[in-house]
Amino acid sequence: LKKNLQNVFLNKKYTDFEIKVINPNNEKDIKIFPTHRAILMERSEYFNGLFRSKMKEEQQGFVEFNDISVQTMETILEYIYTGSLHINHNNALEILVASKKFCFEPKLTTQLVDFIR
Amino acid sequence: MSRKMILRVPKFQEPKRMEKSEAQRLWLLLKDAIVEVQHMNASTLSFEELYRSSYSLVIAKRGDILYTGLEEVNNHHTKNLLDKIAQAVDERFLIELNSQWQQYKLQQIMIHDILMYLDRMYVKEPQLKVFDLGMFKWKQNVLIHSQINDRLVRMLLGLIHMERNGEVIDGALMKSLIQMYVDVSLKEKETYKQEFEERFLLATSHFYKSESNLFITNNSCGAYLKKVEIRLIEEEARIKQYLDESTGPKLIKACEDELIANHMQTMIEMETGCRTMIQNDRFNELKLMYRLFQRVENGLVHLKNEFAGYVRNEGHKIVNQPENLKDPNALITSLIEIRNRFEKTLSQSFANNRDFINSVNTAFESFLNENDKLSESLALFIDKKLRGGFKDSNDQEIDVIMNKVILLFRFLSDKDVFKKFYEHYLAKRLLSGRSFSEDLERTMISKFKQECGNQFTSKMEGMFTDMRLSKDALDGFKNYLQTSVEMGKLPKIDMSVRVLTQGFWPTFPPHSCTLPPLLSQYCDLFTKYYCHAHTGRRIIWQTNIGTAEVTFRLPKKTHVLALSTYQMLIMLLFNDAEKLSLKQMAAGTSISFMDIQRSVKPLYSGKYKVLKRTPAVEKSKELSENDIFELNLNLKCKLHRIKFAATSQTDSEPERQHTRQRVDEDRKIEIDAAIVRIMKSRKALIHNDLIVECTKQLSSRFVPQTSMIKKRIENLIEREYLERFPDDRRRYRYLA
């Protein structure tokens, strides 16, 4: 199942929502991640609220982040799709911050804190 | 845990210190957005931007600005809404309120979504969560405001009232508005309960109180029951349609109280009520009544008592009806009939409720033992059936009747009396060869055995064994006669003898009589034969219960008369005499005068008269010693064989007395045995305890009278089984 879901993310078929990661130092530097609303909203309270409130992003079909790096976003999305999280000393802190913003399950936060220690 | 984490992470994770002006800027941004949301203009806002703003404020420990700001905005907004809604005219009021409420709820969800991070990281008890804060503000400023609350509840209750009177109302609107009370309740639906539910229940009670009072006075009980059932169904539907489910049990309880509990007595007593329904076997109405009464406390007790009372009354009538007292068959048949009828009521209306069955049984017990006729009547009823009354029934029907008999038998408190009568009639059936089927006899007995155990039927079974052994003995005797020396000298007669073990059979009062020489010779031969085969046994001839066939030669015709032994003896006297007085008959046969009377009666007053009374007198006249009889040589009868009843089928009063006496004798023995059994195990016992214990032990067979037990105790003291304690006369000691 994990493999299947990973394929869903990698194949980028039937995607209906885009996540755009903007380099805060260069607004032209944009990385686009095509994703699935159904999966995002199920896995993250943040996205659930984003879709439910029917604000601009929901209408336009994309959201823009400038407070997160492309690598972190990729790791986060892999976690969202498959449930496995690849942490190392370089990305741990940034992922921790992101996981709090996206309201992932508290268990994950605990794991990250343990790792950082 | 998150705090701890922040302490431990290196410096650069610590958020940058936020200027107050920056915090203010972010808040104003959010505030504008919230106001936009409240005006339903959310689609142009950026969720990410708003979320990030609130997130930044919380991270920078500026959650307080956000929270208090939010409270103010909500406060302001709800106050505006109040004015708007309160202005609505009555027709628009509920709709306006509802649409504002629905929008408000959606807005609060959006606000919650934007401020999610505040909710998760900043809000701590007892502060309200963002969404709850919104609900609270609505409640405080709109719902329970004096301009809204009363008006709303009044209108809601008005609509419900209309619906109860058959009008159609907007269920979805009701649901939404009533649900609003639940939604704004913070704990255990307290707002809903306080503001709405309480008043709703009160209005319900009020409505049904007046409706039920009016309806029950103008309609039959059956119609009322149906109405109640429909009302209850409607209320159940109402709960599902627009009330909170927690109201369900309370609402139903209120309805049941008003519609059922308060009118139970009336429904039982009214002219078309419970009594009439039972009387007329209105099973469906009773069933409905049972179902409804079941719902309220003690409801079934009322119904049960009423039913049991009716059963007792009906039974009482039957067992005391003069016709029934004369005719045991009619009595038992009607008892079986009402039993069937009440069983039908029990199963069709009262779901075979155990309590109901028990109280009906208690009622049966009480009226079946009202007079002592029943034991005998029941025994006679079976007697008639087993003499051929079952001829036209199939096995299944027979089984049903037998089971009913057992059922009635079960209610008898004096089972020993019944047993005596049953044995008595069984003996008669067997000896006179009138039993219709041995199989059925045995089936019946096995049913008694199942009910009361071996002891109860051992004598009855003994009788059957005797009958079989007698047949063997008789066959042996016949062989013996053929080989016997004396045989050649005697004229042949066909004699049949039955050997009855004493103890198994009811004791027949011993009557002596003189047998003709030929017969006595045969009797002596049999005695000789039998005592030879079974040493140590003694034979007592019981001639009064025998039968005989006699050839009656008339000038033109010959008949065979089937007679009792006594009748035979009387008829034989006419071989040597033309006319005989009763006195002479008694002298010639040594039969008691009473038996002579009884034996002669069928011979001259039946359908076929073999004797004539001379001079002819009125039939009804009592016989006296000096009445004279002669043979009726003009007898006209087409039958070759004429049968005469020995005595009437039912027993005469003295015989019945006799049976009773024997029962009493047996009871003495049983009571003695019970007392000794009890004292043996207890050694010492106070008088009252002994009586109680004794009654308990014997209750399966009969209900002993206390006075009788007392007498037996005295008797046992005399016989030195027991003694009184010298210092306490109320206590007895067992003497081993």
GROMACS .gro file of N, CA, C and O in nm, chain B residues 336-438:
model
  412
  453ILE      N    1  -6.285  -2.721   3.193
  453ILE     CA    2  -6.185  -2.731   3.085
  453ILE      C    3  -6.209  -2.620   2.983
  453ILE      O    4  -6.116  -2.558   2.934
  454GLU      N    5  -6.339  -2.595   2.958
  454GLU     CA    6  -6.370  -2.489   2.862
  454GLU      C    7  -6.316  -2.353   2.907
  454GLU      O    8  -6.253  -2.282   2.829
  455ILE      N    9  -6.343  -2.317   3.034
  455ILE     CA   10  -6.294  -2.183   3.072
  455ILE      C   11  -6.142  -2.182   3.079
  455ILE      O   12  -6.078  -2.082   3.048
  456ARG      N   13  -6.085  -2.294   3.116
  456ARG     CA   14  -5.938  -2.299   3.117
  456ARG      C   15  -5.886  -2.269   2.976
  456ARG      O   16  -5.797  -2.188   2.957
  457ASN      N   17  -5.946  -2.336   2.878
  457ASN     CA   18  -5.905  -2.312   2.740
  457ASN      C   19  -5.922  -2.167   2.702
  457ASN      O   20  -5.837  -2.107   2.637
  458ARG      N   21  -6.036  -2.114   2.745
  458ARG     CA   22  -6.066  -1.976   2.709
  458ARG      C   23  -5.962  -1.882   2.768
  458ARG      O   24  -5.910  -1.794   2.700
  459PHE      N   25  -5.929  -1.902   2.894
  459PHE     CA   26  -5.834  -1.811   2.957
  459PHE      C   27  -5.692  -1.832   2.906
  459PHE      O   28  -5.613  -1.739   2.898
  460GLU      N   29  -5.663  -1.955   2.869
  460GLU     CA   30  -5.531  -1.978   2.810
  460GLU      C   31  -5.519  -1.902   2.678
  460GLU      O   32  -5.413  -1.851   2.645
  461LYS      N   33  -5.631  -1.897   2.608
  461LYS     CA   34  -5.631  -1.824   2.483
  461LYS      C   35  -5.608  -1.675   2.510
  461LYS      O   36  -5.529  -1.609   2.442
  462THR      N   37  -5.678  -1.623   2.607
  462THR     CA   38  -5.658  -1.482   2.643
  462THR      C   39  -5.513  -1.458   2.681
  462THR      O   40  -5.451  -1.360   2.638
  463LEU      N   41  -5.460  -1.549   2.761
  463LEU     CA   42  -5.321  -1.532   2.806
  463LEU      C   43  -5.226  -1.528   2.688
  463LEU      O   44  -5.137  -1.444   2.683
  464SER      N   45  -5.247  -1.620   2.593
  464SER     CA   46  -5.148  -1.625   2.485
  464SER      C   47  -5.173  -1.516   2.381
  464SER      O   48  -5.080  -1.458   2.329
  465GLN      N   49  -5.302  -1.486   2.355
  465GLN     CA   50  -5.327  -1.389   2.250
  465GLN      C   51  -5.313  -1.244   2.296
  465GLN      O   52  -5.277  -1.158   2.217
  466SER      N   53  -5.344  -1.221   2.422
  466SER     CA   54  -5.343  -1.082   2.467
  466SER      C   55  -5.229  -1.049   2.561
  466SER      O   56  -5.176  -0.940   2.559
  467PHE      N   57  -5.193  -1.144   2.644
  467PHE     CA   58  -5.099  -1.109   2.750
  467PHE      C   59  -4.962  -1.172   2.731
  467PHE      O   60  -4.886  -1.190   2.828
  468ALA      N   61  -4.931  -1.208   2.607
  468ALA     CA   62  -4.797  -1.255   2.573
  468ALA      C   63  -4.749  -1.367   2.665
  468ALA      O   64  -4.630  -1.383   2.687
  469ASN      N   65  -4.843  -1.443   2.716
  469ASN     CA   66  -4.809  -1.551   2.810
  469ASN      C   67  -4.716  -1.505   2.921
  469ASN      O   68  -4.626  -1.579   2.963
  470ASN      N   69  -4.742  -1.387   2.968
  470ASN     CA   70  -4.663  -1.331   3.078
  470ASN      C   71  -4.669  -1.423   3.200
  470ASN      O   72  -4.775  -1.465   3.243
  471ARG      N   73  -4.553  -1.454   3.254
  471ARG     CA   74  -4.545  -1.550   3.366
  471ARG      C   75  -4.631  -1.507   3.485
  471ARG      O   76  -4.700  -1.587   3.545
  472ASP      N   77  -4.624  -1.381   3.518
  472ASP     CA   78  -4.701  -1.331   3.631
  472ASP      C   79  -4.850  -1.353   3.610
  472ASP      O   80  -4.923  -1.388   3.701
  473PHE      N   81  -4.893  -1.327   3.487
  473PHE     CA   82  -5.034  -1.344   3.456
  473PHE      C   83  -5.073  -1.491   3.470
  473PHE      O   84  -5.174  -1.525   3.530
  474ILE      N   85  -4.989  -1.576   3.413
  474ILE     CA   86  -5.019  -1.720   3.420
  474ILE      C   87  -5.027  -1.763   3.566
  474ILE      O   88  -5.121  -1.831   3.607
  475ASN      N   89  -4.932  -1.718   3.644
  475ASN     CA   90  -4.931  -1.758   3.784
  475ASN      C   91  -5.057  -1.712   3.856
  475ASN      O   92  -5.114  -1.786   3.934
  476SER      N   93  -5.098  -1.589   3.829
  476SER     CA   94  -5.214  -1.542   3.905
  476SER      C   95  -5.341  -1.611   3.857
  476SER      O   96  -5.432  -1.634   3.937
  477VAL      N   97  -5.347  -1.648   3.729
  477VAL     CA   98  -5.462  -1.726   3.684
  477VAL      C   99  -5.461  -1.862   3.753
  477VAL      O  100  -5.565  -1.912   3.799
  478ASN      N  101  -5.343  -1.921   3.763
  478ASN     CA  102  -5.334  -2.050   3.830
  478ASN      C  103  -5.376  -2.040   3.976
  478ASN      O  104  -5.444  -2.128   4.028
  479THR      N  105  -5.333  -1.933   4.040
  479THR     CA  106  -5.373  -1.915   4.179
  479THR      C  107  -5.525  -1.905   4.189
  479THR      O  108  -5.587  -1.962   4.279
  480ALA      N  109  -5.584  -1.833   4.093
  480ALA     CA  110  -5.729  -1.821   4.093
  480ALA      C  111  -5.793  -1.958   4.078
  480ALA      O  112  -5.887  -1.993   4.150
  481PHE      N  113  -5.742  -2.037   3.986
  481PHE     CA  114  -5.795  -2.172   3.967
  481PHE      C  115  -5.784  -2.253   4.096
  481PHE      O  116  -5.877  -2.320   4.137
  482GLU      N  117  -5.668  -2.245   4.156
  482GLU     CA  118  -5.646  -2.318   4.279
  482GLU      C  119  -5.753  -2.279   4.381
  482GLU      O  120  -5.807  -2.364   4.450
  483SER      N  121  -5.779  -2.149   4.389
  483SER     CA  122  -5.870  -2.107   4.494
  483SER      C  123  -6.013  -2.155   4.467
  483SER      O  124  -6.078  -2.205   4.555
  484PHE      N  125  -6.062  -2.144   4.342
  484PHE     CA  126  -6.203  -2.184   4.327
  484PHE      C  127  -6.219  -2.335   4.311
  484PHE      O  128  -6.323  -2.390   4.341
  485LEU      N  129  -6.115  -2.402   4.264
  485LEU     CA  130  -6.127  -2.547   4.251
  485LEU      C  131  -6.135  -2.614   4.388
  485LEU      O  132  -6.187  -2.724   4.401
  486ASN      N  133  -6.080  -2.548   4.488
  486ASN     CA  134  -6.085  -2.608   4.620
  486ASN      C  135  -6.193  -2.548   4.708
  486ASN      O  136  -6.196  -2.570   4.827
  487GLU      N  137  -6.281  -2.471   4.642
  487GLU     CA  138  -6.388  -2.409   4.719
  487GLU      C  139  -6.480  -2.513   4.780
  487GLU      O  140  -6.526  -2.499   4.892
  488ASN      N  141  -6.513  -2.616   4.704
  488ASN     CA  142  -6.587  -2.724   4.767
  488ASN      C  143  -6.517  -2.856   4.738
  488ASN      O  144  -6.438  -2.868   4.646
  489ASP      N  145  -6.552  -2.956   4.818
  489ASP     CA  146  -6.476  -3.080   4.808
  489ASP      C  147  -6.530  -3.173   4.700
  489ASP      O  148  -6.492  -3.288   4.690
  490LYS      N  149  -6.623  -3.122   4.620
  490LYS     CA  150  -6.681  -3.203   4.515
  490LYS      C  151  -6.581  -3.236   4.404
  490LYS      O  152  -6.594  -3.334   4.334
  491LEU      N  153  -6.486  -3.147   4.390
  491LEU     CA  154  -6.411  -3.151   4.266
  491LEU      C  155  -6.328  -3.277   4.246
  491LEU      O  156  -6.320  -3.330   4.136
  492SER      N  157  -6.270  -3.326   4.355
  492SER     CA  158  -6.187  -3.446   4.343
  492SER      C  159  -6.268  -3.558   4.282
  492SER      O  160  -6.225  -3.625   4.188
  493GLU      N  161  -6.388  -3.576   4.338
  493GLU     CA  162  -6.469  -3.687   4.289
  493GLU      C  163  -6.518  -3.661   4.147
  493GLU      O  164  -6.517  -3.749   4.063
  494SER      N  165  -6.559  -3.536   4.123
  494SER     CA  166  -6.610  -3.504   3.990
  494SER      C  167  -6.505  -3.532   3.884
  494SER      O  168  -6.533  -3.586   3.778
  495LEU      N  169  -6.383  -3.495   3.918
  495LEU     CA  170  -6.275  -3.516   3.821
  495LEU      C  171  -6.254  -3.665   3.798
  495LEU      O  172  -6.240  -3.711   3.684
  496ALA      N  173  -6.254  -3.742   3.907
  496ALA     CA  174  -6.236  -3.887   3.894
  496ALA      C  175  -6.349  -3.946   3.811
  496ALA      O  176  -6.326  -4.031   3.725
  497LEU      N  177  -6.472  -3.896   3.834
  497LEU     CA  178  -6.586  -3.947   3.759
  497LEU      C  179  -6.578  -3.909   3.612
  497LEU      O  180  -6.616  -3.987   3.524
  498PHE      N  181  -6.530  -3.789   3.589
  498PHE     CA  182  -6.516  -3.744   3.450
  498PHE      C  183  -6.423  -3.836   3.373
  498PHE      O  184  -6.453  -3.881   3.262
  499ILE      N  185  -6.311  -3.867   3.436
  499ILE     CA  186  -6.215  -3.957   3.369
  499ILE      C  187  -6.279  -4.095   3.356
  499ILE      O  188  -6.263  -4.161   3.253
  500ASP      N  189  -6.350  -4.136   3.459
  500ASP     CA  190  -6.415  -4.266   3.455
  500ASP      C  191  -6.503  -4.277   3.331
  500ASP      O  192  -6.495  -4.373   3.256
  501LYS      N  193  -6.582  -4.173   3.310
  501LYS     CA  194  -6.672  -4.178   3.196
  501LYS      C  195  -6.594  -4.185   3.065
  501LYS      O  196  -6.627  -4.259   2.975
  502LYS      N  197  -6.488  -4.105   3.060
  502LYS     CA  198  -6.408  -4.104   2.938
  502LYS      C  199  -6.347  -4.241   2.914
  502LYS      O  200  -6.346  -4.292   2.802
  503LEU      N  201  -6.296  -4.302   3.021
  503LEU     CA  202  -6.225  -4.428   3.003
  503LEU      C  203  -6.321  -4.546   2.986
  503LEU      O  204  -6.281  -4.653   2.943
  504ARG      N  205  -6.447  -4.522   3.020
  504ARG     CA  206  -6.546  -4.626   2.994
  504ARG      C  207  -6.593  -4.622   2.850
  504ARG      O  208  -6.683  -4.695   2.812
  505GLY      N  209  -6.541  -4.534   2.773
  505GLY     CA  210  -6.583  -4.532   2.634
  505GLY      C  211  -6.606  -4.393   2.580
  505GLY      O  212  -6.631  -4.374   2.462
  506GLY      N  213  -6.595  -4.295   2.668
  506GLY     CA  214  -6.613  -4.158   2.624
  506GLY      C  215  -6.509  -4.115   2.522
  506GLY      O  216  -6.529  -4.022   2.445
  507PHE      N  217  -6.398  -4.187   2.520
  507PHE     CA  218  -6.291  -4.152   2.426
  507PHE      C  219  -6.310  -4.217   2.290
  507PHE      O  220  -6.230  -4.198   2.200
  508LYS      N  221  -6.416  -4.298   2.279
  508LYS     CA  222  -6.433  -4.379   2.159
  508LYS      C  223  -6.419  -4.298   2.030
  508LYS      O  224  -6.358  -4.342   1.935
  509ASP      N  225  -6.478  -4.180   2.031
  509ASP     CA  226  -6.482  -4.104   1.906
  509ASP      C  227  -6.369  -4.002   1.892
  509ASP      O  228  -6.371  -3.920   1.802
  510SER      N  229  -6.274  -4.007   1.981
  510SER     CA  230  -6.166  -3.907   1.972
  510SER      C  231  -6.040  -3.973   1.917
  510SER      O  232  -6.016  -4.092   1.940
  511ASN      N  233  -5.960  -3.895   1.845
  511ASN     CA  234  -5.832  -3.951   1.800
  511ASN      C  235  -5.727  -3.928   1.909
  511ASN      O  236  -5.751  -3.859   2.008
  512ASP      N  237  -5.611  -3.990   1.887
  512ASP     CA  238  -5.507  -3.989   1.992
  512ASP      C  239  -5.474  -3.849   2.041
  512ASP      O  240  -5.457  -3.825   2.159
  513GLN      N  241  -5.469  -3.760   1.941
  513GLN     CA  242  -5.427  -3.625   1.978
  513GLN      C  243  -5.529  -3.558   2.069
  513GLN      O  244  -5.495  -3.496   2.169
  514GLU      N  245  -5.657  -3.576   2.032
  514GLU     CA  246  -5.763  -3.515   2.113
  514GLU      C  247  -5.762  -3.574   2.254
  514GLU      O  248  -5.779  -3.503   2.353
  515ILE      N  249  -5.742  -3.706   2.258
  515ILE     CA  250  -5.740  -3.772   2.388
  515ILE      C  251  -5.628  -3.714   2.474
  515ILE      O  252  -5.646  -3.681   2.590
  516ASP      N  253  -5.513  -3.698   2.411
  516ASP     CA  254  -5.399  -3.645   2.486
  516ASP      C  255  -5.430  -3.505   2.539
  516ASP      O  256  -5.396  -3.473   2.653
  517VAL      N  257  -5.494  -3.424   2.456
  517VAL     CA  258  -5.529  -3.289   2.500
  517VAL      C  259  -5.619  -3.295   2.622
  517VAL      O  260  -5.595  -3.228   2.722
  518ILE      N  261  -5.722  -3.380   2.615
  518ILE     CA  262  -5.814  -3.388   2.729
  518ILE      C  263  -5.741  -3.437   2.853
  518ILE      O  264  -5.756  -3.381   2.962
  519MET      N  265  -5.660  -3.540   2.836
  519MET     CA  266  -5.587  -3.592   2.952
  519MET      C  267  -5.499  -3.485   3.014
  519MET      O  268  -5.492  -3.472   3.137
  520ASN      N  269  -5.434  -3.408   2.930
  520ASN     CA  270  -5.347  -3.303   2.985
  520ASN      C  271  -5.427  -3.198   3.060
  520ASN      O  272  -5.380  -3.144   3.161
  521LYS      N  273  -5.548  -3.171   3.011
  521LYS     CA  274  -5.631  -3.074   3.082
  521LYS      C  275  -5.670  -3.131   3.218
  521LYS      O  276  -5.676  -3.059   3.318
  522VAL      N  277  -5.700  -3.260   3.217
  522VAL     CA  278  -5.736  -3.324   3.343
  522VAL      C  279  -5.620  -3.311   3.442
  522VAL      O  280  -5.639  -3.273   3.558
  523ILE      N  281  -5.501  -3.339   3.393
  523ILE     CA  282  -5.384  -3.328   3.479
  523ILE      C  283  -5.368  -3.186   3.531
  523ILE      O  284  -5.336  -3.161   3.647
  524LEU      N  285  -5.395  -3.092   3.441
  524LEU     CA  286  -5.383  -2.952   3.480
  524LEU      C  287  -5.477  -2.919   3.596
  524LEU      O  288  -5.437  -2.858   3.695
  525LEU      N  289  -5.602  -2.962   3.583
  525LEU     CA  290  -5.698  -2.936   3.690
  525LEU      C  291  -5.654  -3.010   3.816
  525LEU      O  292  -5.660  -2.957   3.927
  526PHE      N  293  -5.609  -3.132   3.795
  526PHE     CA  294  -5.563  -3.214   3.907
  526PHE      C  295  -5.453  -3.141   3.984
  526PHE      O  296  -5.449  -3.142   4.107
  527ARG      N  297  -5.366  -3.077   3.911
  527ARG     CA  298  -5.254  -3.006   3.972
  527ARG      C  299  -5.302  -2.900   4.072
  527ARG      O  300  -5.235  -2.872   4.170
  528PHE      N  301  -5.418  -2.843   4.045
  528PHE     CA  302  -5.465  -2.736   4.133
  528PHE      C  303  -5.533  -2.790   4.258
  528PHE      O  304  -5.563  -2.715   4.350
  529LEU      N  305  -5.564  -2.918   4.261
  529LEU     CA  306  -5.634  -2.973   4.377
  529LEU      C  307  -5.541  -2.973   4.497
  529LEU      O  308  -5.426  -3.012   4.487
  530SER      N  309  -5.594  -2.928   4.610
  530SER     CA  310  -5.507  -2.933   4.726
  530SER      C  311  -5.518  -3.069   4.795
  530SER      O  312  -5.424  -3.115   4.856
  531ASP      N  313  -5.634  -3.135   4.780
  531ASP     CA  314  -5.647  -3.267   4.843
  531ASP      C  315  -5.629  -3.376   4.738
  531ASP      O  316  -5.725  -3.441   4.697
  532LYS      N  317  -5.506  -3.395   4.698
  532LYS     CA  318  -5.482  -3.493   4.592
  532LYS      C  319  -5.509  -3.635   4.641
  532LYS      O  320  -5.541  -3.724   4.564
  533ASP      N  321  -5.496  -3.654   4.772
  533ASP     CA  322  -5.520  -3.789   4.824
  533ASP      C  323  -5.667  -3.829   4.810
  533ASP      O  324  -5.698  -3.943   4.784
  534VAL      N  325  -5.757  -3.731   4.825
  534VAL     CA  326  -5.900  -3.761   4.809
  534VAL      C  327  -5.925  -3.803   4.665
  534VAL      O  328  -5.990  -3.903   4.638
  535PHE      N  329  -5.869  -3.725   4.575
  535PHE     CA  330  -5.884  -3.760   4.434
  535PHE      C  331  -5.833  -3.901   4.408
  535PHE      O  332  -5.894  -3.981   4.338
  536LYS      N  333  -5.718  -3.930   4.465
  536LYS     CA  334  -5.654  -4.059   4.442
  536LYS      C  335  -5.745  -4.172   4.487
  536LYS      O  336  -5.764  -4.270   4.414
  537LYS      N  337  -5.805  -4.157   4.603
  537LYS     CA  338  -5.897  -4.260   4.652
  537LYS      C  339  -6.012  -4.281   4.554
  537LYS      O  340  -6.046  -4.394   4.519
  538PHE      N  341  -6.070  -4.170   4.510
  538PHE     CA  342  -6.182  -4.184   4.418
  538PHE      C  343  -6.137  -4.246   4.287
  538PHE      O  344  -6.205  -4.330   4.230
  539TYR      N  345  -6.021  -4.203   4.243
  539TYR     CA  346  -5.973  -4.256   4.115
  539TYR      C  347  -5.952  -4.406   4.126
  539TYR      O  348  -5.992  -4.483   4.039
  540GLU      N  349  -5.889  -4.448   4.234
  540GLU     CA  350  -5.865  -4.591   4.254
  540GLU      C  351  -5.996  -4.667   4.260
  540GLU      O  352  -6.012  -4.775   4.203
  541HIS      N  353  -6.089  -4.605   4.330
  541HIS     CA  354  -6.220  -4.667   4.344
  541HIS      C  355  -6.285  -4.694   4.207
  541HIS      O  356  -6.329  -4.804   4.177
  542TYR      N  357  -6.287  -4.589   4.125
  542TYR     CA  358  -6.351  -4.606   3.995
  542TYR      C  359  -6.269  -4.693   3.902
  542TYR      O  360  -6.323  -4.766   3.820
  543LEU      N  361  -6.140  -4.686   3.917
  543LEU     CA  362  -6.054  -4.772   3.835
  543LEU      C  363  -6.084  -4.918   3.868
  543LEU      O  364  -6.101  -5.002   3.779
  544ALA      N  365  -6.092  -4.949   3.998
  544ALA     CA  366  -6.122  -5.085   4.040
  544ALA      C  367  -6.253  -5.130   3.979
  544ALA      O  368  -6.265  -5.241   3.924
  545LYS      N  369  -6.352  -5.043   3.985
  545LYS     CA  370  -6.482  -5.078   3.930
  545LYS      C  371  -6.474  -5.105   3.780
  545LYS      O  372  -6.533  -5.200   3.730
  546ARG      N  373  -6.400  -5.019   3.712
  546ARG     CA  374  -6.386  -5.038   3.567
  546ARG      C  375  -6.322  -5.171   3.537
  546ARG      O  376  -6.366  -5.246   3.452
  547LEU      N  377  -6.217  -5.202   3.609
  547LEU     CA  378  -6.142  -5.323   3.580
  547LEU      C  379  -6.227  -5.447   3.613
  547LEU      O  380  -6.231  -5.541   3.534
  548LEU      N  381  -6.292  -5.443   3.727
  548LEU     CA  382  -6.365  -5.561   3.771
  548LEU      C  383  -6.488  -5.586   3.685
  548LEU      O  384  -6.525  -5.699   3.660
  549SER      N  385  -6.548  -5.477   3.640
  549SER     CA  386  -6.667  -5.498   3.559
  549SER      C  387  -6.632  -5.509   3.411
  549SER      O  388  -6.720  -5.521   3.327
  550GLY      N  389  -6.504  -5.503   3.382
  550GLY     CA  390  -6.463  -5.517   3.243
  550GLY      C  391  -6.512  -5.404   3.156
  550GLY      O  392  -6.533  -5.420   3.037
  551ARG      N  393  -6.531  -5.288   3.215
  551ARG     CA  394  -6.589  -5.177   3.140
  551ARG      C  395  -6.484  -5.081   3.085
  551ARG      O  396  -6.516  -4.986   3.020
  552SER      N  397  -6.361  -5.111   3.117
  552SER     CA  398  -6.257  -5.019   3.069
  552SER      C  399  -6.249  -5.027   2.917
  552SER      O  400  -6.248  -5.135   2.860
  553PHE      N  401  -6.244  -4.912   2.855
  553PHE     CA  402  -6.249  -4.906   2.710
  553PHE      C  403  -6.116  -4.950   2.646
  553PHE      O  404  -6.113  -5.019   2.546
  554SER      N  405  -6.009  -4.910   2.708
  554SER     CA  406  -5.878  -4.947   2.651
  554SER      C  407  -5.772  -4.948   2.760
  554SER      O  408  -5.756  -4.850   2.834
  555GLU      N  409  -5.701  -5.057   2.770
  555GLU     CA  410  -5.598  -5.065   2.873
  555GLU      C  411  -5.486  -4.965   2.844
  555GLU      O  412  -5.429  -4.906   2.934
   0.00000   0.00000   0.00000
